[in-house]
Amino acid sequence: MNMWLAILGTLWLAMLAFFGLRSLRKTRGADDYILAGSNIGMLLGLMTFAATLFSTFTLMGMPDFFRNHGVGAWIFLAISDGAMFFVIVWFGLHLRRRAAEKGFRGVAGLMSACYDNRWAGFACFAAVFLFLVPYVAIQVRGIAIFLSAVFPEALPAWGWSVAIVITMLLYSEVGGLRAIIYSDVLQGTILLTVIWIIAIGCIRHFGGVEAMFRQVQVTNEALLSTPGPLGLFTLQFLIASFLAIVMIPITQPQVTTRLVIMRNTRLMQHKAVGLGVFTLLILLPTVAIGMYGAVHYADASTRDFLAGVLLFEQLDIIAAAVVIGLLAAAISTADSQIFALGTELRSLLSGDEQKVLIFTRIAIMFFGLAALVFSILSSDELVLLARVSFAGTSMVGPLILAGILSPRPPGIEVIIAGAVGLLLFLASLLNLVPSMIGPLRLDLLLLLAIGAFTLASVLYRNYRFKTLDQVTKVTDKDVNRGE
Amino acid sequence: MKNRSTLFWRLCWIGAALLCVLTFTPVVIPSGHFTPFVAGMPRTIWTGILVYIGLVLLTLAANIVYKERDIDGGADK
């Protein structure tokens, strides 16, 4: 495998360098660097969105999730994703309208403009900083611990983390968003190819899909239904996860930006349908790999399972492609997120554009280093940590939706509600407040409460302004008559 | 024409919402049950795949309905 790894690794690094330098040559000015000229076509748009969404979380996390918790994992991710793509058609249109009206430099900046209040932007930035840095960290950690286990003589886990973060930062700093998009396309292609090759091998091993599930039934029947053998997929867990994932295009700026930078609205909406097809193609094989693991690696650790099924049971060339695919997946998702953090910060800054850009680049380095530190300290629960990130950023979902949809600037109470929700959720993660309030999960309760409060506030303000408008018109008429 | 488009759009919304609600009922996730098998797959998987395909088709339909509402927005250019 080492020979193939050297060949494919060199090829991949050469392509990264080529894309980085090509993007550097094409880049004209700060907006071009940050937003790739806002002129992305259908295929690039589709692949970059998919690669940002699906990462090590998909290739490593989902098979392990199916193996441990069973078929409920399909509801957890696929149904939530399906609903999310529908939301993109609707939300993307309104987002692009607002972006055209107010100008777009980032979601935080757009919110400051929509609310006429900088604190709205600060609240959004706080949410993405608090919950995207850990998300970046788990991408890096996931692949680092895997590689250190598979190649113990090469580098320790922290060494792999450092190598990944340096590659990611170099690449992003040189080529900007355009370079990241090209690397996303490369990653999406590798990911889709290797995951199918492995899944077909798993299904062939059983002699078909039916035989595979029958074998799982014999091994552990609880895997074939919810809540799964460990009781994870309760109705509340699935609903809370559903809401958090559906909110991703609204609350995760690396995804939101990919809706705005499309060449036009039609392409963005076509992309939503394309993503539906692409996601089905990505997620179906993870079921087969997970079920294979449930039968043959029932008691193995996550590391042993993934190393066995993804590498040691494969042909050398496939195993090498998997390693490169995993590295590419981790880097392309993580650099999109780190870059999005920089973009968000830039959108809150004003002044000389060159100085702002230099500051943004330094900030991207800082975010990368913060993620590196967190990756060395965080736990191994990839999917659950990713879910925490989605749930955390979803706390400002109602705030962003109100800013985009409300015809008038929403009130400061909406910003306060989002900030309080964010703090309470954070406190629950630190065990300062309970994660269950009575029978309800705190994240679900917070999201529902903030959503209802925001809706009531927006409706009340719009009603009050309408009434005030009418009163003003009547008064004006009276004044005119008097004159 | 615009009214018709709005009606179709609302129908798509209602359809998507109903499919999502259906997902969280025992029709798709019956606790502890996995029969009947269809195409060799347990109940939660095949019903889940059907719901997913339904959502993608509704996304496609919504996409077609939105044809007349196209705008040329996006980031600062």
Coordinates of C-alpha atoms in Angstrom, one line a residue:
Chain A
M1 CA 0.0 0.0 0.0
N2 CA 2.9 2.4 0.8
M3 CA 3.9 2.6 -2.9
W4 CA 0.3 3.5 -4.0
L5 CA 0.1 5.9 -1.1
A6 CA 3.2 7.7 -2.3
I7 CA 1.9 7.8 -5.9
L8 CA -1.6 9.0 -5.1
G9 CA -0.4 11.3 -2.3
T10 CA 2.1 13.0 -4.6
L11 CA -0.6 13.4 -7.3
W12 CA -3.1 14.8 -4.8
L13 CA -0.5 17.3 -3.4
A14 CA 0.4 18.3 -6.9
M15 CA -3.2 19.0 -7.8
L16 CA -3.7 21.0 -4.6
A17 CA -0.6 23.1 -5.5
F18 CA -1.9 23.5 -9.0
F19 CA -5.3 24.6 -7.9
G20 CA -3.9 26.9 -5.2
L21 CA -1.6 28.7 -7.7
R22 CA -4.2 28.9 -10.4
S23 CA -6.7 30.5 -8.0
L24 CA -4.0 32.9 -6.8
R25 CA -3.5 34.0 -10.4
K26 CA -7.2 34.4 -11.0
T27 CA -7.9 36.3 -7.8
R28 CA -8.6 40.0 -8.3
G29 CA -9.2 41.8 -5.1
A30 CA -10.5 41.0 -1.6
D31 CA -14.1 40.0 -2.6
D32 CA -12.7 37.7 -5.2
Y33 CA -10.4 36.1 -2.6
I34 CA -13.2 35.8 0.0
L35 CA -16.2 35.0 -2.2
A36 CA -14.6 33.5 -5.4
G37 CA -16.1 36.2 -7.6
S38 CA -19.7 35.1 -6.6
N39 CA -19.9 33.5 -10.0
I40 CA -20.0 29.7 -9.3
G41 CA -21.6 27.4 -11.8
M42 CA -23.8 24.3 -11.2
L43 CA -21.2 21.5 -11.0
L44 CA -18.7 23.4 -9.0
G45 CA -21.5 24.7 -6.7
L46 CA -22.9 21.2 -6.2
M47 CA -19.6 19.6 -5.4
T48 CA -18.3 22.3 -3.1
F49 CA -21.6 22.3 -1.1
A50 CA -21.5 18.5 -0.9
A51 CA -17.8 18.3 0.1
T52 CA -18.4 20.9 2.8
L53 CA -21.4 19.0 4.1
F54 CA -19.9 15.5 3.8
S55 CA -16.5 14.8 5.3
T56 CA -14.8 12.4 7.6
F57 CA -18.1 12.6 9.5
T58 CA -19.7 10.7 6.6
L59 CA -17.0 8.3 5.5
M60 CA -15.9 7.3 9.1
G61 CA -18.7 8.5 11.4
M62 CA -21.8 7.2 9.6
P63 CA -20.7 3.6 9.0
D64 CA -19.8 3.5 12.7
F65 CA -23.1 5.0 13.6
F66 CA -25.0 2.4 11.6
R67 CA -22.8 -0.3 13.2
N68 CA -23.5 0.8 16.8
H69 CA -27.0 2.3 16.6
G70 CA -28.6 0.7 13.6
V71 CA -30.9 1.8 10.9
G72 CA -32.2 4.9 12.8
A73 CA -29.0 6.6 11.6
W74 CA -30.8 6.9 8.2
I75 CA -33.6 8.9 9.8
F76 CA -31.0 10.9 11.8
L77 CA -29.1 12.1 8.7
A78 CA -30.8 11.3 5.4
I79 CA -34.3 12.5 6.2
S80 CA -32.9 15.7 7.8
D81 CA -30.7 16.3 4.7
G82 CA -33.7 15.7 2.4
A83 CA -35.7 18.3 4.3
M84 CA -32.7 20.6 4.3
F85 CA -32.4 20.6 0.5
F86 CA -36.1 21.6 0.3
V87 CA -35.4 24.4 2.7
I88 CA -32.6 25.6 0.5
V89 CA -35.0 26.4 -2.4
W90 CA -37.0 28.6 -0.2
F91 CA -34.4 30.1 2.1
G92 CA -31.8 30.5 -0.6
L93 CA -34.2 32.7 -2.6
H94 CA -34.9 35.0 0.3
L95 CA -31.3 35.1 1.3
R96 CA -30.2 36.1 -2.1
R97 CA -32.8 38.8 -2.2
R98 CA -31.6 40.2 1.1
A99 CA -27.9 39.8 -0.1
A100 CA -28.7 41.8 -3.3
E101 CA -30.5 44.5 -1.3
K102 CA -28.0 44.9 1.6
G103 CA -24.8 43.6 0.0
F104 CA -23.1 40.4 1.2
R105 CA -19.7 40.0 2.9
G106 CA -20.8 37.3 5.3
V107 CA -23.8 36.3 7.3
A108 CA -22.8 38.2 10.5
G109 CA -22.4 41.4 8.4
L110 CA -25.7 40.8 6.7
M111 CA -27.4 40.4 10.0
S112 CA -25.9 43.7 11.3
A113 CA -27.4 45.4 8.3
C114 CA -30.8 43.6 8.5
Y115 CA -31.2 44.4 12.2
D116 CA -29.6 47.9 12.0
N117 CA -27.7 46.7 15.0
R118 CA -24.1 45.4 15.2
W119 CA -25.0 43.1 18.1
A120 CA -26.9 40.9 15.7
G121 CA -23.7 40.3 13.8
F122 CA -21.7 39.7 17.0
A123 CA -24.2 37.1 18.2
C124 CA -24.0 35.2 14.9
F125 CA -20.2 35.4 15.0
A126 CA -20.1 34.2 18.6
A127 CA -22.2 31.2 17.7
V128 CA -20.1 30.2 14.7
F129 CA -16.8 30.7 16.6
L130 CA -18.0 28.7 19.6
F131 CA -19.3 25.8 17.6
L132 CA -17.4 25.8 14.3
V133 CA -13.9 25.6 15.9
P134 CA -14.8 22.3 17.7
Y135 CA -16.4 21.0 14.5
V136 CA -13.2 21.8 12.5
A137 CA -11.2 20.1 15.4
I138 CA -13.2 16.9 15.1
Q139 CA -12.6 16.7 11.4
V140 CA -8.8 17.0 12.0
R141 CA -8.9 14.7 15.0
G142 CA -11.0 12.0 13.3
I143 CA -8.5 11.5 10.6
A144 CA -5.4 12.1 12.8
I145 CA -6.2 9.3 15.3
F146 CA -7.1 7.0 12.4
L147 CA -3.9 7.6 10.6
S148 CA -1.8 7.3 13.7
A149 CA -3.4 4.0 14.5
V150 CA -2.9 2.7 11.0
F151 CA 0.7 4.0 10.5
P152 CA 2.0 4.0 14.1
E153 CA 5.6 4.3 12.9
A154 CA 5.0 7.4 10.9
L155 CA 3.6 10.1 13.2
P156 CA 1.7 10.4 16.5
A157 CA -1.9 11.7 16.3
W158 CA -0.9 15.2 17.2
G159 CA 1.8 15.1 14.4
W160 CA -0.9 14.3 11.8
S161 CA -3.1 17.0 13.2
V162 CA -0.3 19.6 12.8
A163 CA 0.4 18.4 9.3
I164 CA -3.2 18.6 8.3
V165 CA -3.7 22.1 9.8
I166 CA -0.6 23.4 8.1
T167 CA -1.6 22.1 4.7
M168 CA -5.1 23.5 5.2
L169 CA -3.9 26.9 6.2
L170 CA -1.3 27.2 3.4
Y171 CA -3.8 26.2 0.8
S172 CA -6.5 28.6 2.0
E173 CA -4.2 31.5 2.5
V174 CA -2.7 31.1 -1.0
G175 CA -5.8 30.4 -3.1
G176 CA -8.8 31.8 -1.1
L177 CA -12.3 30.4 -1.5
R178 CA -11.8 29.5 -5.2
A179 CA -8.9 27.2 -4.3
I180 CA -11.1 25.6 -1.6
I181 CA -13.9 25.0 -4.1
Y182 CA -11.5 23.2 -6.5
S183 CA -10.2 21.0 -3.7
D184 CA -13.8 20.3 -2.7
V185 CA -14.6 18.9 -6.2
L186 CA -11.5 16.7 -6.0
Q187 CA -12.5 15.4 -2.5
G188 CA -16.2 14.8 -3.6
T189 CA -15.0 12.7 -6.5
I190 CA -12.6 10.6 -4.5
L191 CA -15.1 10.2 -1.6
L192 CA -17.9 9.0 -3.9
T193 CA -15.7 6.6 -5.8
V194 CA -14.0 4.8 -2.8
I195 CA -17.1 4.6 -0.7
W196 CA -19.0 2.8 -3.4
I197 CA -16.2 0.4 -4.1
I198 CA -16.0 -0.5 -0.4
A199 CA -19.8 -0.8 -0.1
I200 CA -20.1 -3.1 -3.1
G201 CA -17.5 -5.3 -1.6
C202 CA -19.4 -5.5 1.7
I203 CA -22.7 -6.4 -0.1
R204 CA -21.0 -9.0 -2.3
H205 CA -19.6 -10.6 0.8
F206 CA -23.1 -11.3 2.1
G207 CA -24.4 -12.2 -1.4
G208 CA -27.0 -9.4 -1.6
V209 CA -28.9 -6.8 0.4
E210 CA -31.5 -9.1 1.9
A211 CA -28.8 -11.6 3.1
M212 CA -26.9 -8.7 4.6
F213 CA -29.9 -7.5 6.7
R214 CA -30.9 -11.1 7.6
Q215 CA -27.4 -11.7 8.9
V216 CA -27.6 -8.5 11.0
Q217 CA -30.9 -9.8 12.4
V218 CA -29.2 -12.9 13.6
T219 CA -26.3 -10.9 15.1
N220 CA -28.3 -8.1 16.8
E221 CA -31.9 -7.7 15.9
A222 CA -32.2 -4.3 17.7
L223 CA -30.0 -2.7 15.0
L224 CA -32.9 -3.1 12.5
S225 CA -35.3 -0.7 14.3
T226 CA -35.3 2.4 16.4
P227 CA -34.2 3.4 19.1
G228 CA -31.4 0.9 18.4
P229 CA -29.5 -1.4 20.8
L230 CA -28.2 1.5 22.9
G231 CA -31.4 3.4 22.9
L232 CA -29.9 6.5 21.2
F233 CA -32.5 7.2 18.5
T234 CA -35.4 8.3 20.7
L235 CA -38.1 10.4 19.1
Q236 CA -36.8 13.5 20.9
F237 CA -33.2 12.9 19.8
L238 CA -34.3 12.4 16.2
I239 CA -36.6 15.5 16.2
A240 CA -33.9 17.7 17.9
S241 CA -31.3 16.5 15.4
F242 CA -33.7 17.0 12.5
L243 CA -34.2 20.7 13.4
A244 CA -30.5 21.3 14.0
I245 CA -29.5 19.7 10.6
V246 CA -32.3 21.4 8.7
M247 CA -31.0 24.7 10.0
I248 CA -27.5 24.1 8.6
P249 CA -27.9 26.3 5.5
I250 CA -29.2 29.0 7.7
T251 CA -26.8 28.9 10.6
Q252 CA -23.5 27.4 9.3
P253 CA -21.8 30.2 7.3
Q254 CA -19.6 28.0 5.2
V255 CA -22.8 26.5 3.8
T256 CA -24.8 29.8 3.6
T257 CA -22.0 31.4 1.7
R258 CA -22.2 28.6 -0.9
L259 CA -25.8 29.6 -1.6
V260 CA -24.9 33.3 -2.1
I261 CA -21.9 32.8 -4.4
M262 CA -23.8 30.9 -7.1
R263 CA -24.0 32.7 -10.4
N264 CA -27.8 33.1 -10.2
T265 CA -30.8 31.9 -8.2
R266 CA -31.9 29.3 -10.7
L267 CA -28.5 27.5 -10.5
M268 CA -28.7 27.6 -6.7
Q269 CA -32.1 25.9 -6.8
H270 CA -31.0 23.3 -9.3
K271 CA -28.1 22.7 -7.0
A272 CA -30.6 21.7 -4.2
V273 CA -32.0 19.0 -6.4
G274 CA -28.6 17.8 -7.4
L275 CA -27.6 17.6 -3.8
G276 CA -30.6 15.4 -3.1
V277 CA -29.3 12.9 -5.7
F278 CA -25.7 13.2 -4.6
T279 CA -26.6 12.7 -0.9
L280 CA -28.5 9.5 -1.7
L281 CA -25.4 8.2 -3.5
I282 CA -23.2 9.1 -0.6
L283 CA -25.3 7.8 2.2
L284 CA -26.6 4.5 0.8
P285 CA -23.1 2.9 0.8
T286 CA -22.5 3.9 4.4
V287 CA -25.5 1.7 5.4
A288 CA -23.8 -1.3 3.8
I289 CA -20.4 -0.6 5.4
G290 CA -22.1 -0.1 8.8
M291 CA -24.1 -3.4 8.5
Y292 CA -21.0 -5.2 7.5
G293 CA -19.3 -3.9 10.6
A294 CA -22.3 -4.9 12.8
V295 CA -21.8 -8.5 11.7
H296 CA -18.0 -8.7 11.5
Y297 CA -16.8 -6.0 13.9
A298 CA -19.6 -6.1 16.5
D299 CA -17.3 -5.8 19.5
A300 CA -14.4 -4.1 17.9
S301 CA -13.4 -0.5 18.7
T302 CA -14.2 2.3 16.2
R303 CA -10.5 2.4 15.2
D304 CA -10.2 -1.3 14.6
F305 CA -13.5 -1.4 12.7
L306 CA -12.6 1.5 10.4
A307 CA -9.0 0.4 9.8
G308 CA -10.2 -3.1 9.0
V309 CA -13.1 -2.3 6.7
L310 CA -11.6 0.7 5.0
L311 CA -8.0 -0.3 4.7
F312 CA -6.8 -3.8 5.6
E313 CA -9.6 -5.7 3.7
Q314 CA -9.1 -3.6 0.6
L315 CA -6.7 -3.9 -2.4
D316 CA -3.6 -1.7 -1.8
I317 CA -4.7 0.9 -4.4
I318 CA -8.1 1.2 -2.9
A319 CA -6.7 1.5 0.6
A320 CA -4.3 4.2 -0.5
A321 CA -7.2 6.0 -2.2
V322 CA -9.2 5.8 1.0
V323 CA -6.3 7.4 3.0
I324 CA -6.0 10.2 0.5
G325 CA -9.8 10.5 0.3
L326 CA -10.0 10.8 4.1
L327 CA -7.2 13.4 4.2
A328 CA -8.9 15.3 1.4
A329 CA -12.3 15.1 3.1
A330 CA -10.9 16.4 6.4
I331 CA -9.0 19.2 4.8
S332 CA -11.7 20.4 2.4
T333 CA -14.4 20.5 5.1
A334 CA -12.1 22.0 7.7
D335 CA -10.6 24.7 5.5
S336 CA -14.1 25.7 4.4
Q337 CA -15.1 26.2 8.0
I338 CA -12.0 28.0 9.0
F339 CA -12.3 30.2 5.9
A340 CA -15.9 30.9 6.8
L341 CA -14.9 32.1 10.2
G342 CA -12.5 34.5 8.6
T343 CA -15.2 35.7 6.2
E344 CA -17.6 36.2 9.1
L345 CA -15.1 38.3 11.0
R346 CA -14.3 40.4 7.9
S347 CA -18.0 41.1 7.4
L348 CA -18.1 42.8 10.8
L349 CA -15.0 44.9 10.1
S350 CA -14.9 48.2 8.3
G351 CA -12.1 50.5 7.1
D352 CA -9.3 50.2 4.6
E353 CA -9.9 47.0 2.6
Q354 CA -6.3 45.9 2.4
K355 CA -5.8 46.2 6.1
V356 CA -9.1 44.3 6.7
L357 CA -7.9 41.6 4.4
I358 CA -4.6 41.2 6.2
F359 CA -6.4 41.1 9.5
T360 CA -8.7 38.5 8.2
R361 CA -5.8 36.3 7.0
I362 CA -4.2 36.6 10.4
A363 CA -7.5 35.7 12.0
I364 CA -7.8 32.6 9.7
M365 CA -4.4 31.5 11.0
F366 CA -5.6 32.0 14.6
F367 CA -8.8 30.0 14.0
G368 CA -6.8 27.2 12.5
L369 CA -4.4 27.1 15.5
A370 CA -7.4 27.2 17.9
A371 CA -8.9 24.2 16.0
L372 CA -5.5 22.4 16.2
V373 CA -5.4 22.8 20.0
F374 CA -9.0 21.6 20.4
S375 CA -8.4 18.7 18.1
I376 CA -5.6 17.4 20.4
L377 CA -7.9 17.8 23.4
S378 CA -11.3 16.6 22.1
S379 CA -13.0 13.2 22.3
D380 CA -13.4 10.6 19.6
E381 CA -17.2 10.7 19.2
L382 CA -17.2 12.2 15.7
V383 CA -20.9 12.1 14.9
L384 CA -22.1 13.2 18.3
L385 CA -19.7 16.1 18.4
A386 CA -20.7 17.2 14.9
R387 CA -24.3 17.1 16.1
V388 CA -23.4 19.4 19.1
S389 CA -22.0 21.8 16.5
F390 CA -25.2 21.8 14.5
A391 CA -27.3 22.2 17.6
G392 CA -25.1 25.0 18.9
T393 CA -25.3 27.1 15.8
S394 CA -29.0 26.4 15.4
M395 CA -29.6 28.6 18.5
V396 CA -29.1 31.7 16.3
G397 CA -31.3 30.1 13.5
P398 CA -34.4 32.1 14.5
L399 CA -32.4 35.3 14.7
I400 CA -31.0 34.8 11.2
L401 CA -34.4 33.7 9.7
A402 CA -36.1 36.8 11.3
G403 CA -33.4 39.1 9.8
I404 CA -33.8 37.6 6.3
L405 CA -37.6 37.3 6.2
S406 CA -38.8 40.3 8.2
P407 CA -39.7 43.3 6.1
R408 CA -38.6 45.6 8.9
P409 CA -35.5 45.3 11.2
P410 CA -36.5 42.9 14.0
G411 CA -36.1 44.1 17.6
I412 CA -33.2 43.7 20.0
E413 CA -35.2 41.2 22.0
V414 CA -34.7 38.7 19.2
I415 CA -30.9 39.2 19.5
I416 CA -31.1 38.8 23.3
A417 CA -33.1 35.6 22.9
G418 CA -30.6 34.1 20.5
A419 CA -27.7 35.0 22.8
V420 CA -29.4 33.6 25.9
G421 CA -30.2 30.4 24.1
L422 CA -26.5 30.1 23.0
L423 CA -25.3 30.7 26.6
L424 CA -27.7 28.2 28.1
F425 CA -26.8 25.5 25.5
L426 CA -23.1 26.1 26.2
A427 CA -23.7 25.9 30.0
S428 CA -25.5 22.6 29.5
L429 CA -22.4 21.2 27.7
L430 CA -20.3 22.3 30.6
N431 CA -22.8 20.6 33.0
L432 CA -23.6 24.0 34.6
V433 CA -27.3 23.5 33.7
P434 CA -29.2 20.3 33.2
S435 CA -29.4 18.9 29.7
M436 CA -33.0 17.7 30.3
I437 CA -35.8 20.0 31.5
G438 CA -38.5 17.7 32.8
P439 CA -39.1 15.2 29.9
L440 CA -37.6 17.5 27.2
R441 CA -34.1 17.8 25.9
L442 CA -32.7 21.3 26.6
D443 CA -31.6 21.9 23.0
L444 CA -35.0 21.0 21.6
L445 CA -36.8 23.1 24.3
L446 CA -34.5 26.1 23.6
L447 CA -34.9 25.9 19.9
L448 CA -38.7 25.7 20.1
A449 CA -38.9 28.5 22.7
I450 CA -36.6 30.9 20.8
G451 CA -38.4 30.1 17.6
A452 CA -41.8 30.9 19.1
F453 CA -40.6 34.0 20.9
T454 CA -38.9 35.3 17.7
L455 CA -42.0 34.7 15.6
A456 CA -44.2 36.5 18.2
S457 CA -41.8 39.5 18.3
V458 CA -41.6 39.8 14.5
L459 CA -45.4 39.5 14.1
Y460 CA -46.0 42.0 16.9
R461 CA -43.5 44.6 15.5
N462 CA -44.9 44.3 12.0
Y463 CA -48.4 44.7 13.2
R464 CA -47.4 47.7 15.4
F465 CA -45.6 49.4 12.5
K466 CA -48.5 48.8 10.2
T467 CA -50.8 50.4 12.7
L468 CA -48.4 53.3 13.2
D469 CA -48.2 53.8 9.4
Q470 CA -52.0 54.0 9.2
V471 CA -52.1 56.5 12.1
T472 CA -49.4 58.6 10.5
K473 CA -51.2 58.5 7.1
V474 CA -54.5 59.6 8.8
T475 CA -52.7 62.4 10.8
D476 CA -51.0 63.6 7.6
K477 CA -54.4 63.8 5.8
D478 CA -55.9 65.8 8.7
V479 CA -52.9 68.2 8.7
N480 CA -53.3 68.6 4.9
R481 CA -57.0 69.3 5.3
G482 CA -56.3 71.9 8.1
E483 CA -53.8 73.6 5.9
Chain B
M1 CA -50.1 32.7 -13.4
K2 CA -48.5 34.0 -10.2
N3 CA -51.4 32.8 -8.1
R4 CA -51.1 29.4 -9.6
S5 CA -47.4 29.3 -8.9
T6 CA -48.0 30.4 -5.3
L7 CA -50.6 27.6 -4.9
F8 CA -48.2 24.9 -6.2
W9 CA -45.5 26.2 -4.0
R10 CA -47.7 26.0 -1.0
L11 CA -48.7 22.5 -1.9
C12 CA -45.0 21.5 -2.2
W13 CA -44.5 23.0 1.3
I14 CA -47.4 21.1 2.8
G15 CA -46.3 17.9 1.1
A16 CA -42.7 18.3 2.5
A17 CA -44.0 19.1 6.0
L18 CA -46.4 16.1 5.9
L19 CA -43.5 13.8 4.8
C20 CA -41.3 15.1 7.7
V21 CA -44.1 14.6 10.2
L22 CA -44.8 11.1 8.9
T23 CA -41.1 10.2 9.4
F24 CA -41.5 10.6 13.2
T25 CA -44.5 8.4 13.4
P26 CA -44.6 4.6 13.9
V27 CA -45.2 4.3 10.1
V28 CA -41.5 4.9 9.5
I29 CA -39.9 4.4 13.0
P30 CA -42.1 1.7 14.8
S31 CA -40.2 1.1 18.0
G32 CA -38.7 -2.3 18.1
H33 CA -40.3 -3.5 14.8
F34 CA -38.6 -4.0 11.5
T35 CA -41.1 -5.9 9.3
P36 CA -42.2 -6.1 6.6
F37 CA -39.0 -6.4 4.6
V38 CA -39.2 -4.9 1.2
A39 CA -36.5 -5.5 -1.4
G40 CA -34.6 -7.2 1.4
M41 CA -34.6 -4.0 3.5
P42 CA -36.1 -3.6 7.0
R43 CA -39.0 -1.3 7.4
T44 CA -37.2 1.9 8.7
I45 CA -34.8 1.8 5.8
W46 CA -37.2 1.3 2.9
T47 CA -39.8 3.7 4.2
G48 CA -37.0 6.1 5.0
I49 CA -35.7 5.9 1.5
L50 CA -39.2 6.5 0.1
V51 CA -39.6 9.5 2.3
Y52 CA -36.2 10.8 1.2
I53 CA -37.0 10.3 -2.5
G54 CA -40.4 12.1 -1.9
L55 CA -38.6 15.0 -0.4
V56 CA -36.2 15.2 -3.3
L57 CA -39.1 15.1 -5.8
L58 CA -40.8 17.9 -3.9
T59 CA -37.6 19.9 -4.0
L60 CA -37.6 19.4 -7.8
A61 CA -41.3 20.4 -8.0
A62 CA -40.6 23.5 -5.9
N63 CA -37.7 24.3 -8.2
I64 CA -40.0 24.2 -11.2
V65 CA -42.6 26.3 -9.5
Y66 CA -40.1 29.0 -8.6
K67 CA -39.2 29.5 -12.3
E68 CA -41.3 32.6 -12.5
R69 CA -39.8 34.1 -9.4
D70 CA -36.3 34.2 -10.5
I71 CA -34.1 37.0 -9.2
D72 CA -30.6 37.9 -9.8
G73 CA -29.3 38.4 -6.3
G74 CA -26.1 37.1 -4.7
A75 CA -23.1 38.7 -3.3
D76 CA -21.6 42.0 -4.1
K77 CA -20.1 41.8 -7.6

